[in-house]
Amino acid sequence: MQKESTTTPELMLENQLCFTIYACSREFTKLYQPHLDKIGLTYSQYLVMLVLWERQQCTVKELGEALFLDSGTLTPLLKRLQAAGLILRERSLQDERKVLISLTPQGLALRHDAMGIPGKMAEGTMLSPVEFIDLLGQFKNLLNRVHEANVSNSKS
Amino acid sequence: MQKESTTTPELMLENQLCFTIYACSREFTKLYQPHLDKIGLTYSQYLVMLVLWERQQCTVKELGEALFLDSGTLTPLLKRLQAAGLILRERSLQDERKVLISLTPQGLALRHDAMGIPGKMAEGTMLSPVEFIDLLGQFKNLLNRVHEANVSNSKS
DNA sequence: TTAAATTTAGTTGTGTACAATACAATTTGA
DNA sequence: TCAAATTGTATTGTACACAACTAAATTTAA
């Protein structure tokens, strides 16, 4: 006795790993939103700030490599962060193709306002530290595999 | 001897579960793209078609519930699928607030062209069936938790 | 050296995402 | 029963994502 279906199991939404990840990503963004609203950042802008809080200064290319984003996404986003007074954008004197991104004092200061956010997220998902580490490891492994597959696709 | 850092571990990009998921989601979309290009669909449109191949007909609201998307996203996407001749959009006669989405013969036929895609994705990620099932279960569990957190946020 | 190839950002165009709002159809409650 | 609340979809505005392309600066190789 089979369940009536007009499609094959491989094409069913509930069996799609990619859809689960895609939906999960958007639900996470929603979970961040009220906290990011308080400090005036979008989720993507928050990720850029995380990189800058670690590195003080980097190029657009380095940001793109860290975040898996290209210049078509980053350029307008960085202009908005500049307009908000959080970052500086200046051409490198050594190599004028490069644009150096750095924090303003306000951008640096915003880190203190952001420090509570990871804790709030952990609360929201109710993951134990062990579960968190375990999931993070599995996702990173999967990310590496899919990224490698894309890299080898783009080479051929 | 501590590693020099200007930020706290909680705010480091490599420790963000959400970022790993977000990047993973976009890398998966890239992995689909060459295959979806062949059948003329975007990734989001492919997800809508998956639902319709299962259900034949549903309302915009039901699509949104299945995909975690709202009408602001679905309405223009559905108009493009209609323009491509893959679906029909018609007001319900019983309740004129509802818009019924159904497949055209071309939309139904496209399923045959899509059937090879899940296999190509499995190849790309090089996951064994056991790994696949295991990951899918874990991510579904996480999706449920985050979704529940958002639902209870929106109620308060 | 100097023309060709490469690197790095920026621009343009298409397609999502989603909050906020609008509006018409339906349901509910005094 | 009929005004108020709810429901379902569409519209508007902002902000990504990314492919394809442009342009300028740098590197390379003959």
PDB file of C-alpha atoms in Angstrom, chain B residues 14-146:
ATOM      1  CA  GLU B  14      34.028  31.397  12.119  1.00  0.00           C
ATOM      2  CA  ASN B  15      31.976  30.750  15.256  1.00  0.00           C
ATOM      3  CA  GLN B  16      28.668  31.897  13.763  1.00  0.00           C
ATOM      4  CA  LEU B  17      26.262  29.049  13.085  1.00  0.00           C
ATOM      5  CA  CYS B  18      23.953  31.410  11.229  1.00  0.00           C
ATOM      6  CA  PHE B  19      26.675  32.570   8.835  1.00  0.00           C
ATOM      7  CA  THR B  20      27.694  29.021   8.009  1.00  0.00           C
ATOM      8  CA  ILE B  21      24.077  28.213   7.164  1.00  0.00           C
ATOM      9  CA  TYR B  22      23.633  31.411   5.184  1.00  0.00           C
ATOM     10  CA  ALA B  23      26.786  30.762   3.134  1.00  0.00           C
ATOM     11  CA  CYS B  24      25.816  27.112   2.707  1.00  0.00           C
ATOM     12  CA  SER B  25      22.419  28.092   1.367  1.00  0.00           C
ATOM     13  CA  ARG B  26      23.924  30.396  -1.247  1.00  0.00           C
ATOM     14  CA  GLU B  27      26.541  27.841  -2.286  1.00  0.00           C
ATOM     15  CA  PHE B  28      23.779  25.272  -2.774  1.00  0.00           C
ATOM     16  CA  THR B  29      21.899  27.709  -4.994  1.00  0.00           C
ATOM     17  CA  LYS B  30      25.045  28.082  -7.107  1.00  0.00           C
ATOM     18  CA  LEU B  31      25.326  24.301  -7.362  1.00  0.00           C
ATOM     19  CA  TYR B  32      21.749  24.130  -8.707  1.00  0.00           C
ATOM     20  CA  GLN B  33      22.078  27.021 -11.106  1.00  0.00           C
ATOM     21  CA  PRO B  34      23.584  25.320 -14.191  1.00  0.00           C
ATOM     22  CA  HIS B  35      20.949  22.576 -13.994  1.00  0.00           C
ATOM     23  CA  LEU B  36      18.066  24.973 -13.406  1.00  0.00           C
ATOM     24  CA  ASP B  37      19.233  27.197 -16.250  1.00  0.00           C
ATOM     25  CA  LYS B  38      18.620  24.272 -18.601  1.00  0.00           C
ATOM     26  CA  ILE B  39      14.941  24.138 -17.638  1.00  0.00           C
ATOM     27  CA  GLY B  40      14.557  27.920 -17.347  1.00  0.00           C
ATOM     28  CA  LEU B  41      13.847  28.194 -13.621  1.00  0.00           C
ATOM     29  CA  THR B  42      15.418  30.133 -10.752  1.00  0.00           C
ATOM     30  CA  TYR B  43      15.981  28.298  -7.489  1.00  0.00           C
ATOM     31  CA  SER B  44      12.934  29.894  -5.824  1.00  0.00           C
ATOM     32  CA  GLN B  45      10.784  29.102  -8.831  1.00  0.00           C
ATOM     33  CA  TYR B  46      12.012  25.488  -8.688  1.00  0.00           C
ATOM     34  CA  LEU B  47      10.827  25.246  -5.068  1.00  0.00           C
ATOM     35  CA  VAL B  48       7.382  26.529  -6.051  1.00  0.00           C
ATOM     36  CA  MET B  49       7.232  23.945  -8.829  1.00  0.00           C
ATOM     37  CA  LEU B  50       8.181  21.170  -6.376  1.00  0.00           C
ATOM     38  CA  VAL B  51       5.125  22.072  -4.283  1.00  0.00           C
ATOM     39  CA  LEU B  52       2.851  22.176  -7.319  1.00  0.00           C
ATOM     40  CA  TRP B  53       4.099  18.846  -8.660  1.00  0.00           C
ATOM     41  CA  GLU B  54       2.998  17.376  -5.320  1.00  0.00           C
ATOM     42  CA  ARG B  55      -0.335  19.139  -4.987  1.00  0.00           C
ATOM     43  CA  GLN B  56      -1.567  20.081  -8.492  1.00  0.00           C
ATOM     44  CA  GLN B  57      -3.376  23.082  -7.024  1.00  0.00           C
ATOM     45  CA  CYS B  58      -3.023  25.330  -3.995  1.00  0.00           C
ATOM     46  CA  THR B  59      -3.528  28.901  -2.845  1.00  0.00           C
ATOM     47  CA  VAL B  60      -0.833  31.543  -2.515  1.00  0.00           C
ATOM     48  CA  LYS B  61      -1.166  31.262   1.252  1.00  0.00           C
ATOM     49  CA  GLU B  62      -0.581  27.512   1.205  1.00  0.00           C
ATOM     50  CA  LEU B  63       2.505  27.985  -0.970  1.00  0.00           C
ATOM     51  CA  GLY B  64       3.761  30.568   1.495  1.00  0.00           C
ATOM     52  CA  GLU B  65       3.253  28.226   4.432  1.00  0.00           C
ATOM     53  CA  ALA B  66       5.073  25.397   2.677  1.00  0.00           C
ATOM     54  CA  LEU B  67       8.014  27.581   1.627  1.00  0.00           C
ATOM     55  CA  PHE B  68       8.112  30.083   4.539  1.00  0.00           C
ATOM     56  CA  LEU B  69       7.599  32.944   2.073  1.00  0.00           C
ATOM     57  CA  ASP B  70       5.104  35.805   2.102  1.00  0.00           C
ATOM     58  CA  SER B  71       2.914  37.282  -0.616  1.00  0.00           C
ATOM     59  CA  GLY B  72       5.366  40.113  -1.248  1.00  0.00           C
ATOM     60  CA  THR B  73       7.834  37.523  -2.508  1.00  0.00           C
ATOM     61  CA  LEU B  74       5.423  35.072  -4.092  1.00  0.00           C
ATOM     62  CA  THR B  75       3.182  37.397  -6.100  1.00  0.00           C
ATOM     63  CA  PRO B  76       5.863  38.659  -8.527  1.00  0.00           C
ATOM     64  CA  LEU B  77       7.510  35.219  -8.670  1.00  0.00           C
ATOM     65  CA  LEU B  78       4.177  33.583  -9.571  1.00  0.00           C
ATOM     66  CA  LYS B  79       3.508  36.218 -12.224  1.00  0.00           C
ATOM     67  CA  ARG B  80       6.809  35.310 -13.860  1.00  0.00           C
ATOM     68  CA  LEU B  81       5.920  31.594 -13.790  1.00  0.00           C
ATOM     69  CA  GLN B  82       2.565  32.503 -15.336  1.00  0.00           C
ATOM     70  CA  ALA B  83       4.268  34.599 -18.020  1.00  0.00           C
ATOM     71  CA  ALA B  84       6.498  31.590 -18.747  1.00  0.00           C
ATOM     72  CA  GLY B  85       3.371  29.506 -19.336  1.00  0.00           C
ATOM     73  CA  LEU B  86       4.043  27.084 -16.479  1.00  0.00           C
ATOM     74  CA  ILE B  87       1.174  27.933 -14.110  1.00  0.00           C
ATOM     75  CA  LEU B  88      -2.312  29.438 -13.976  1.00  0.00           C
ATOM     76  CA  ARG B  89      -3.482  32.039 -11.442  1.00  0.00           C
ATOM     77  CA  GLU B  90      -7.240  32.282 -10.929  1.00  0.00           C
ATOM     78  CA  ARG B  91      -9.441  33.735  -8.205  1.00  0.00           C
ATOM     79  CA  SER B  92     -11.409  31.164  -6.254  1.00  0.00           C
ATOM     80  CA  LEU B  93     -15.126  31.304  -7.018  1.00  0.00           C
ATOM     81  CA  GLN B  94     -15.970  30.179  -3.460  1.00  0.00           C
ATOM     82  CA  ASP B  95     -13.821  32.850  -1.776  1.00  0.00           C
ATOM     83  CA  GLU B  96     -12.625  35.629  -4.008  1.00  0.00           C
ATOM     84  CA  ARG B  97      -9.843  36.621  -1.636  1.00  0.00           C
ATOM     85  CA  LYS B  98      -8.014  33.433  -2.592  1.00  0.00           C
ATOM     86  CA  VAL B  99      -5.920  32.952  -5.717  1.00  0.00           C
ATOM     87  CA  LEU B 100      -5.638  29.365  -6.891  1.00  0.00           C
ATOM     88  CA  ILE B 101      -2.355  28.336  -8.453  1.00  0.00           C
ATOM     89  CA  SER B 102      -2.326  25.330 -10.769  1.00  0.00           C
ATOM     90  CA  LEU B 103      -0.055  23.760 -13.375  1.00  0.00           C
ATOM     91  CA  THR B 104      -0.442  24.124 -17.118  1.00  0.00           C
ATOM     92  CA  PRO B 105       0.372  21.055 -19.239  1.00  0.00           C
ATOM     93  CA  GLN B 106       3.810  22.620 -19.854  1.00  0.00           C
ATOM     94  CA  GLY B 107       4.302  23.102 -16.110  1.00  0.00           C
ATOM     95  CA  LEU B 108       3.405  19.476 -15.450  1.00  0.00           C
ATOM     96  CA  ALA B 109       5.647  18.287 -18.281  1.00  0.00           C
ATOM     97  CA  LEU B 110       8.613  20.163 -16.854  1.00  0.00           C
ATOM     98  CA  ARG B 111       8.744  17.619 -14.030  1.00  0.00           C
ATOM     99  CA  HIS B 112      10.321  15.100 -16.399  1.00  0.00           C
ATOM    100  CA  ASP B 113      13.117  17.545 -17.181  1.00  0.00           C
ATOM    101  CA  ALA B 114      13.659  18.186 -13.462  1.00  0.00           C
ATOM    102  CA  MET B 115      13.851  14.547 -12.415  1.00  0.00           C
ATOM    103  CA  GLY B 116      17.597  14.295 -12.931  1.00  0.00           C
ATOM    104  CA  ILE B 117      18.424  17.288 -10.741  1.00  0.00           C
ATOM    105  CA  PRO B 118      18.352  15.704  -7.253  1.00  0.00           C
ATOM    106  CA  GLY B 119      20.795  13.052  -8.446  1.00  0.00           C
ATOM    107  CA  LYS B 120      23.175  15.679  -9.805  1.00  0.00           C
ATOM    108  CA  MET B 121      23.078  17.481  -6.463  1.00  0.00           C
ATOM    109  CA  ALA B 122      23.865  14.297  -4.553  1.00  0.00           C
ATOM    110  CA  GLU B 123      26.862  13.837  -6.861  1.00  0.00           C
ATOM    111  CA  GLY B 124      28.020  17.388  -6.249  1.00  0.00           C
ATOM    112  CA  THR B 125      27.943  17.154  -2.463  1.00  0.00           C
ATOM    113  CA  MET B 126      29.299  13.599  -2.382  1.00  0.00           C
ATOM    114  CA  LEU B 127      27.110  12.690   0.594  1.00  0.00           C
ATOM    115  CA  SER B 128      26.260   9.045   1.191  1.00  0.00           C
ATOM    116  CA  PRO B 129      22.545   8.266   1.568  1.00  0.00           C
ATOM    117  CA  VAL B 130      23.099   7.719   5.299  1.00  0.00           C
ATOM    118  CA  GLU B 131      24.862  11.055   5.736  1.00  0.00           C
ATOM    119  CA  PHE B 132      22.135  12.748   3.707  1.00  0.00           C
ATOM    120  CA  ILE B 133      19.299  11.380   5.849  1.00  0.00           C
ATOM    121  CA  ASP B 134      21.176  12.209   9.034  1.00  0.00           C
ATOM    122  CA  LEU B 135      21.929  15.801   8.016  1.00  0.00           C
ATOM    123  CA  LEU B 136      18.403  16.359   6.744  1.00  0.00           C
ATOM    124  CA  GLY B 137      17.013  15.277  10.111  1.00  0.00           C
ATOM    125  CA  GLN B 138      19.311  17.536  12.088  1.00  0.00           C
ATOM    126  CA  PHE B 139      18.624  20.556   9.927  1.00  0.00           C
ATOM    127  CA  LYS B 140      14.887  19.990  10.048  1.00  0.00           C
ATOM    128  CA  ASN B 141      15.114  19.891  13.811  1.00  0.00           C
ATOM    129  CA  LEU B 142      17.055  23.179  13.829  1.00  0.00           C
ATOM    130  CA  LEU B 143      14.610  24.763  11.372  1.00  0.00           C
ATOM    131  CA  ASN B 144      11.723  23.814  13.639  1.00  0.00           C
ATOM    132  CA  ARG B 145      13.404  25.337  16.661  1.00  0.00           C
ATOM    133  CA  VAL B 146      14.224  28.626  14.970  1.00  0.00           C
TER     134      VAL B 146
END
